[in-house]
Coordinates of N, CA, C and O and ligand atoms in Angstrom, one line a residue:
X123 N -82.7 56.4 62.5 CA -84.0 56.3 63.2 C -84.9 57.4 62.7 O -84.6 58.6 62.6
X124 N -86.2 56.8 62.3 CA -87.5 58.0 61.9 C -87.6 58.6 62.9 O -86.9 58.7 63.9
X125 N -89.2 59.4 62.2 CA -89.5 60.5 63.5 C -89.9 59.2 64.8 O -89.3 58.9 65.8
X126 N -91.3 58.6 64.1 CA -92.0 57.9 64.4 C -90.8 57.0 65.6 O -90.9 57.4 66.8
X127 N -89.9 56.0 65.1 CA -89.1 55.3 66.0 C -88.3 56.4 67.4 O -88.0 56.1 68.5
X128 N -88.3 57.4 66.7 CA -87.6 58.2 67.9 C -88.7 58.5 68.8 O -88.3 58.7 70.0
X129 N -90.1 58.7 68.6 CA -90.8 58.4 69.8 C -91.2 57.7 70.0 O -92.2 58.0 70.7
X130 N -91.2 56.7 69.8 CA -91.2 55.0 70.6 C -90.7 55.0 71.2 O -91.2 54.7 72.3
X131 N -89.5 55.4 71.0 CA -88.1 55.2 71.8 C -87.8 55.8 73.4 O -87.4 55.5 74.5
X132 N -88.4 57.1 72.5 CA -89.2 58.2 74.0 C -89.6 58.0 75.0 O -89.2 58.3 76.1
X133 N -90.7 57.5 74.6 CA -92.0 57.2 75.3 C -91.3 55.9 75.9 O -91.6 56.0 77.1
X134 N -90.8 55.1 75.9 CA -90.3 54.1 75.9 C -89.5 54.2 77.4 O -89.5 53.5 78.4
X135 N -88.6 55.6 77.1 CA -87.7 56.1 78.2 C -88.4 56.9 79.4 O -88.1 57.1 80.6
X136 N -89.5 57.2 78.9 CA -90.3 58.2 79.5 C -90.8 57.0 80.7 O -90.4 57.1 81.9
X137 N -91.5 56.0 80.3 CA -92.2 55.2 80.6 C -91.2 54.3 82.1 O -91.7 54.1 83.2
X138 N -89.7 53.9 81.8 CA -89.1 53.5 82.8 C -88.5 55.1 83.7 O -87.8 54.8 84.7
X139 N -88.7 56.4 83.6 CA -87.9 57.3 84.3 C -89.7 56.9 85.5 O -89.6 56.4 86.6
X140 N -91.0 57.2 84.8 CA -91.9 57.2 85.7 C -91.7 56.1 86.6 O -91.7 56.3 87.9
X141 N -91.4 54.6 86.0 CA -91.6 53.7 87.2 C -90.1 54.5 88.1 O -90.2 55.4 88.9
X142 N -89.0 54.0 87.7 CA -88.0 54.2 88.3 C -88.4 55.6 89.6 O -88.1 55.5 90.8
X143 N -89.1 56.5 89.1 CA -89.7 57.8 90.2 C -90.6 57.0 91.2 O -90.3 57.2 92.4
X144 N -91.4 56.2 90.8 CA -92.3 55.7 92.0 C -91.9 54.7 93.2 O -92.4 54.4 94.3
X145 N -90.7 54.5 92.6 CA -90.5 53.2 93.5 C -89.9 53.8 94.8 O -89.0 54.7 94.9
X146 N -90.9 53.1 95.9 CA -90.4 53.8 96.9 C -90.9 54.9 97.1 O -90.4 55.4 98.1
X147 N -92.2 56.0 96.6 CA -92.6 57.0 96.9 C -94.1 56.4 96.7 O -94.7 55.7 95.9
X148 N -94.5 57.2 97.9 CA -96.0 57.3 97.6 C -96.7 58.4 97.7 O -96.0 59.5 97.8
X149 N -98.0 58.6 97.5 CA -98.9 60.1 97.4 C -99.7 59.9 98.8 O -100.4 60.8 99.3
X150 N -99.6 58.4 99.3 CA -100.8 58.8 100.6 C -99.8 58.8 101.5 O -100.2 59.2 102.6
X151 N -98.4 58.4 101.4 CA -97.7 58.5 102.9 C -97.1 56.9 103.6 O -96.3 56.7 104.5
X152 N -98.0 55.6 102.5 CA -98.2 55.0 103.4 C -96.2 53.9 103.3 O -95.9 52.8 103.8
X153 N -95.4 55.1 102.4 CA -93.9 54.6 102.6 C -93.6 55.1 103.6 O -92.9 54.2 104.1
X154 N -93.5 56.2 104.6 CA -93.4 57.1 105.4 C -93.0 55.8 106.5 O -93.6 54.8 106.8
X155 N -91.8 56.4 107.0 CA -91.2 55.4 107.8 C -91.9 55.5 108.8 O -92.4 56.6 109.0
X156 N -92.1 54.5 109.8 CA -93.0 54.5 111.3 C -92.1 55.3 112.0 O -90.9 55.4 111.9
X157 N -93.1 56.0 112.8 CA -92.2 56.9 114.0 C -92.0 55.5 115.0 O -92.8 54.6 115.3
X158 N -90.5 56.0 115.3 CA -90.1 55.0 116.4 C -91.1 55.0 117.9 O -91.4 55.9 118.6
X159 N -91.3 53.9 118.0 CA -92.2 53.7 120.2 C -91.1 53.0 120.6 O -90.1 52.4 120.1
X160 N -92.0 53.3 122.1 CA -91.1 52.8 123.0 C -89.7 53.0 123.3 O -88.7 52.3 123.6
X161 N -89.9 54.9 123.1 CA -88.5 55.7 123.1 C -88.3 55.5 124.7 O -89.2 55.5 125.5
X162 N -87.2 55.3 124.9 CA -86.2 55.7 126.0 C -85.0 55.6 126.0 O -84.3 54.6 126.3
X163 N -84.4 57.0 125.6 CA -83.2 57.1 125.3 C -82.1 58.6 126.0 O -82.4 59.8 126.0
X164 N -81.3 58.0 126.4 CA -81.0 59.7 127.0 C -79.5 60.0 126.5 O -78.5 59.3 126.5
X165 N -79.8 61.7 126.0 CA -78.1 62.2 125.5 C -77.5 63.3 126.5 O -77.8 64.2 127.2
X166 N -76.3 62.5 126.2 CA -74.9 63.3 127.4 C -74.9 64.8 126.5 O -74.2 64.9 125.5
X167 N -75.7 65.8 127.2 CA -75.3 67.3 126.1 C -73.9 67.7 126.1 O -73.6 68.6 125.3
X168 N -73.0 67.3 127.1 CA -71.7 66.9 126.9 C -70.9 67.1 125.3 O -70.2 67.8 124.8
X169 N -71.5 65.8 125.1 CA -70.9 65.6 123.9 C -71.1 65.7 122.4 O -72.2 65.4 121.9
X170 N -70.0 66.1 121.7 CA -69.9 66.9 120.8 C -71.0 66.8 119.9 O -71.5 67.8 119.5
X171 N -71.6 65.2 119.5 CA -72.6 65.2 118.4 C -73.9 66.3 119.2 O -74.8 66.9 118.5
X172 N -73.9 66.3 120.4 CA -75.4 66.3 120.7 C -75.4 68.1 121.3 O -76.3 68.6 121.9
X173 N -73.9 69.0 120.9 CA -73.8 69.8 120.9 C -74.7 71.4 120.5 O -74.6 72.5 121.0
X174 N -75.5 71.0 119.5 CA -76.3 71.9 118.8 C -77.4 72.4 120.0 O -77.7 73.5 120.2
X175 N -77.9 71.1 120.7 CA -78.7 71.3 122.3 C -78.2 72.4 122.8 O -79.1 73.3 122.9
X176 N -77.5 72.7 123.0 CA -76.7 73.4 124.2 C -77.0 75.0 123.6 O -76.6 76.0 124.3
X177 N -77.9 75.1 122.2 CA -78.3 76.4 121.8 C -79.5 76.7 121.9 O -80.2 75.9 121.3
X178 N -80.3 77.8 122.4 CA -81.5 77.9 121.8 C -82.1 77.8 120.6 O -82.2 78.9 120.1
X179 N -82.8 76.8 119.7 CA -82.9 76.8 118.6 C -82.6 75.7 118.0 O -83.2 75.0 117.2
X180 N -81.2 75.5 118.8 CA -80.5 74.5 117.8 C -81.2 72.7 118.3 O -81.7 72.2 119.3
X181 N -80.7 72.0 116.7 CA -81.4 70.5 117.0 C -80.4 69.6 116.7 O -79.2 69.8 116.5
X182 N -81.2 68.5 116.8 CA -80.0 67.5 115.9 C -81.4 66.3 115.6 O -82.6 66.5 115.9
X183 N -80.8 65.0 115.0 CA -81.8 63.9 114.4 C -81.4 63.2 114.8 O -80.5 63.0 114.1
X184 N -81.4 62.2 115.8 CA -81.0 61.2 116.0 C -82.2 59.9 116.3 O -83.3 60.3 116.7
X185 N -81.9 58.3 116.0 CA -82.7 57.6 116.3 C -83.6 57.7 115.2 O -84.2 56.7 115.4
X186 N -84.1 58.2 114.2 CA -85.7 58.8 113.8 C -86.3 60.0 114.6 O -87.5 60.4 114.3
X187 N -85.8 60.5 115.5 CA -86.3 61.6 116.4 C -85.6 63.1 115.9 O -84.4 63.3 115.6
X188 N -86.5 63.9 115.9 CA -85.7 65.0 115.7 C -85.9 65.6 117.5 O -86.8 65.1 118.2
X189 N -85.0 66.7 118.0 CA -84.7 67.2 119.2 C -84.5 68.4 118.9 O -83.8 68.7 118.0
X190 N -85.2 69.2 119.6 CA -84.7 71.0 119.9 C -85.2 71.4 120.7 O -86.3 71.2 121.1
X191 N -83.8 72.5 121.1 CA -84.2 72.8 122.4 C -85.2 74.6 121.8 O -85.0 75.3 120.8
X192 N -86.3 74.8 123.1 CA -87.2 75.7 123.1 C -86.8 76.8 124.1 O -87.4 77.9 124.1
X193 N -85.9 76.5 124.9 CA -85.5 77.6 126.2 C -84.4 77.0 126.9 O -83.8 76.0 126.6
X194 N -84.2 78.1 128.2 CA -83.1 77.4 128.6 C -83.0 75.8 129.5 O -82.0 75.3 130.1
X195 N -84.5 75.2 129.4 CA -84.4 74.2 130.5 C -85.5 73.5 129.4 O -86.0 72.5 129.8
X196 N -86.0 73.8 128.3 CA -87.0 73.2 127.7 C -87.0 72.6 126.5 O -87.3 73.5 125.8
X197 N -86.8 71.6 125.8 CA -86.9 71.2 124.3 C -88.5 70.1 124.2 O -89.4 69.6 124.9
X198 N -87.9 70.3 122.6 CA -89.3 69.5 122.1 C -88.7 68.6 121.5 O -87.8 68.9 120.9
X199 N -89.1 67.0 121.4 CA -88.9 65.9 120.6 C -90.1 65.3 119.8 O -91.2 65.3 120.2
X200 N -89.7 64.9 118.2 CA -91.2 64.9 117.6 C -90.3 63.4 116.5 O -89.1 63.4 116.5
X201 N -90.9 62.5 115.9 CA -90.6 62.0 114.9 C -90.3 63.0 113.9 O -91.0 64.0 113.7
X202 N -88.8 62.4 113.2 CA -88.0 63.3 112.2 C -89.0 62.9 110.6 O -88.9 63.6 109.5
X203 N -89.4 62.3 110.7 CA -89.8 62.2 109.5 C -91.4 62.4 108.9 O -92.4 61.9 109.5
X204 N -91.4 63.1 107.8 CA -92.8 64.2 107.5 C -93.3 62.8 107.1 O -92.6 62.0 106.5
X205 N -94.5 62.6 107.5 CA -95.9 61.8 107.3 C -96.2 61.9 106.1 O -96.6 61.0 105.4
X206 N -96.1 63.1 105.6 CA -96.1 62.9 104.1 C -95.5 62.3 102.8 O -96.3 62.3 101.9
X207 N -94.2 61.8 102.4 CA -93.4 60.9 102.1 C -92.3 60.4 102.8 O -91.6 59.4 102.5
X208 N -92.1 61.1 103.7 CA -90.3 60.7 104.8 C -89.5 61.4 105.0 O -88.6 61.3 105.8
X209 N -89.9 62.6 103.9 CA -88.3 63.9 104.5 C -88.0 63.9 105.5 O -88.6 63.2 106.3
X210 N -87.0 64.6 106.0 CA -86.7 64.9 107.6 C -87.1 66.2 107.4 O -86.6 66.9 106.5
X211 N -88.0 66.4 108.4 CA -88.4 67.9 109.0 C -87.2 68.5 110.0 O -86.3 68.1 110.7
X212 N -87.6 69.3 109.7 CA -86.8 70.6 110.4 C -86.8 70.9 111.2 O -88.0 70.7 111.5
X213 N -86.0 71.7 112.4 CA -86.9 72.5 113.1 C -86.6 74.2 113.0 O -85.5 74.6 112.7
X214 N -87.3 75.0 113.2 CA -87.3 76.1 113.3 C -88.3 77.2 114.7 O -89.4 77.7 114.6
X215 N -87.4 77.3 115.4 CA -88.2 77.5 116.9 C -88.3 78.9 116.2 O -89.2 79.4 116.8
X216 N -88.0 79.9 115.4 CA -88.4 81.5 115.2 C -89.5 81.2 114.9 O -90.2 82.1 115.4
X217 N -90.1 80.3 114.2 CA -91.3 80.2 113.5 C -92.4 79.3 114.2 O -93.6 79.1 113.8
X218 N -91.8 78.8 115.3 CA -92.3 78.0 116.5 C -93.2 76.6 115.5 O -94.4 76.4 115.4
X219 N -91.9 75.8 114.9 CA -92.7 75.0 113.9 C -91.7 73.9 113.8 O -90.7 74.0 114.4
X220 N -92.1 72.7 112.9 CA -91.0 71.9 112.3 C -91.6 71.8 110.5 O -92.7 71.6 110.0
X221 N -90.7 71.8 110.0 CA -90.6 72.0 108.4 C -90.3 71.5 107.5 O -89.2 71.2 107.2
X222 N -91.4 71.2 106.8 CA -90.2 70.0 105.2 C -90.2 70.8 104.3 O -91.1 71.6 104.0
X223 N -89.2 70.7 103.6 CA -89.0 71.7 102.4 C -89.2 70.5 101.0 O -88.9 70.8 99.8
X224 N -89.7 69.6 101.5 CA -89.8 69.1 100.6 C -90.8 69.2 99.8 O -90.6 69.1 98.6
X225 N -92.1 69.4 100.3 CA -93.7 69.6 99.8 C -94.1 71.3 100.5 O -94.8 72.1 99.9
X226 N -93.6 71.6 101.8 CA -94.1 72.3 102.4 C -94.9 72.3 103.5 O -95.5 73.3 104.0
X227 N -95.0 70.8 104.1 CA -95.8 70.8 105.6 C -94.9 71.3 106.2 O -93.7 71.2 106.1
X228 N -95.9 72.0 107.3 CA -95.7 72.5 108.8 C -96.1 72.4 109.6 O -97.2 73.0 109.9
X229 N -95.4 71.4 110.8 CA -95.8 71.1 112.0 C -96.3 71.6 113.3 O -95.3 71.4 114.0
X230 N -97.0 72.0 113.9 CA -96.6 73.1 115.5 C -95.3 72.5 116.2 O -94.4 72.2 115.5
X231 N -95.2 72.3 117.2 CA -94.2 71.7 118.3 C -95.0 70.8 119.0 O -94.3 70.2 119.7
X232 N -96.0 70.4 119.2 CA -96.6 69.5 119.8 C -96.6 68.3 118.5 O -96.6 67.1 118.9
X233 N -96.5 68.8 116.9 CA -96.3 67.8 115.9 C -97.4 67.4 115.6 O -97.6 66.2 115.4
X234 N -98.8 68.5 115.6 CA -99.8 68.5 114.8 C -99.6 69.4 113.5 O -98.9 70.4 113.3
X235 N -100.1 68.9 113.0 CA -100.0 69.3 111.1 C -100.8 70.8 110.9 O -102.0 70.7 110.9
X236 N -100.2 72.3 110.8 CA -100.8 73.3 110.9 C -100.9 73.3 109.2 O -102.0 73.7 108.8
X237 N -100.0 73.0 108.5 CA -100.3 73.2 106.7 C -100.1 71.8 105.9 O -99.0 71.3 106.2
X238 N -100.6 71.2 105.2 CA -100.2 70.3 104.5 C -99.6 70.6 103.0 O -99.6 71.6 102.3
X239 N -99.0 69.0 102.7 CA -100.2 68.0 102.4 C -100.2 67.3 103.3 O -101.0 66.5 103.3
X240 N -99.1 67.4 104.3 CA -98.7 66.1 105.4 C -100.6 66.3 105.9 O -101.4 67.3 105.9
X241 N -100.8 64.9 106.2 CA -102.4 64.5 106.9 C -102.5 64.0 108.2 O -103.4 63.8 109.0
X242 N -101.1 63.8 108.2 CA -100.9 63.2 109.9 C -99.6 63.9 110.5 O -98.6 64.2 109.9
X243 N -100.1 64.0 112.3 CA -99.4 64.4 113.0 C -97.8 63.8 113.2 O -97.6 62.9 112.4
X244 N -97.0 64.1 113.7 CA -95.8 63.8 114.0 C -95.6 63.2 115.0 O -95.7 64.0 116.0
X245 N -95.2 61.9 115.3 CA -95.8 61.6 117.1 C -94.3 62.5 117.7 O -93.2 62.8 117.3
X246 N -95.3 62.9 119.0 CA -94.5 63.6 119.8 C -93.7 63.0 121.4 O -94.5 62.2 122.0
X247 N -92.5 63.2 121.8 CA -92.0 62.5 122.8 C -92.0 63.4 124.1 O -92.1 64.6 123.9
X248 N -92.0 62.9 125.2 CA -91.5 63.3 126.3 C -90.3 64.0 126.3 O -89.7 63.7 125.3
X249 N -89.4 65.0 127.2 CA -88.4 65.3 127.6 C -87.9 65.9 128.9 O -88.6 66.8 129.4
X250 N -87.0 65.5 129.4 CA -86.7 65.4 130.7 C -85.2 65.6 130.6 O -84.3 65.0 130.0
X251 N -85.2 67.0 131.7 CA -83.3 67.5 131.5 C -83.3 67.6 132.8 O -84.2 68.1 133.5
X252 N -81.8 66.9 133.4 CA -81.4 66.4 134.3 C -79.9 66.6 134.4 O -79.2 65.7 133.8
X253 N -79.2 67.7 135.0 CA -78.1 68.5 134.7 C -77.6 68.8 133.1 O -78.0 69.9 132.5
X254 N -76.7 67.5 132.2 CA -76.1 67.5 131.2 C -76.9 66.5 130.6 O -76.6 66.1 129.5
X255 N -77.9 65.8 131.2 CA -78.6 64.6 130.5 C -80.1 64.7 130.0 O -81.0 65.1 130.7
X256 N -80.2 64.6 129.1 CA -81.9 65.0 128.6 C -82.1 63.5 128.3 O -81.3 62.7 127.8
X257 N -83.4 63.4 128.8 CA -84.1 62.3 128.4 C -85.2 62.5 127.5 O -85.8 63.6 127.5
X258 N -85.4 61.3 126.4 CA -86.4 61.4 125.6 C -86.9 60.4 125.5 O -86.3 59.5 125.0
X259 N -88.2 60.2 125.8 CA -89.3 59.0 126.0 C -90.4 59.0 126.2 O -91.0 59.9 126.8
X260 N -91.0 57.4 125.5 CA -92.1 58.0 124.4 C -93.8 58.0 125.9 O -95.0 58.4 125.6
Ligands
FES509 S1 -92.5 64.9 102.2 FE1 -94.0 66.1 101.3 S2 -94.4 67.7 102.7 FE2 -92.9 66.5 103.6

């Protein structure tokens, strides 16, 4: 193989890695999975998966929803996934925020967009704790 054929060949490979990258991503968001409606769902903090609740701080993902609790009687529920291509955001109550590490948006807790590139808010849910039962709905 010449010089010449070996970048044909390149360009060639170059050319399927770009599609192969696109598929499935976008730059405006508009792959970004829908935040789930018509939430009404409630977890036994009981139980083991939904254990992380039972900490200040701590979350978990379930449904498409991310959950954390804010105090001892208070959590926030927001769509897990950044408006920006789909990551799952984070949460991080030190920083009183939710986070994608993927680009860098930052959400407040109500799951308006304080930094982009995310352009859209995070829909935010209701929560309701009722001994060991928290409800989340929309
Ligand atoms: S996916 Fe890009 S900032 Fe979240």
């Amino acid at each position: 193989m010449d010089r010449k054929e070996f970048l044909v060949t390149l360009g060639k490979g170059a050319a399927v890695a770009g599609l192969a990258y696109c598929v499935g991503c976008s730059a405006n968001g508009n792959d970004v999975p829908t935040a789930p409606n018509s939430v009404d769902m409630t977890l036994d903090l009981t139980q083991s998966s939904n254990s992380p609740l039972n900490i200040i701080g701590g979350s978990i993902v379930t449904n498409g929803i991310i959950i954390g609790r804010t105090g001892a009687s208070s959590f926030v529920a927001v769509s897990a996934a950044c408006t920006h291509q789909g990551t799952t955001v984070q949460f991080q109550l030190n920083n009183n925020r939710f986070y994608c590490n993927n680009h860098g948006s930052t959400f407040a807790l109500d799951g308006t967009v304080t930094m982009g590139p995310a352009g859209r808010a995070l829909t935010k849910y209701n929560t309701s704790l009722n001994g060991n039962n928290l409800r989340i709905f929309s």
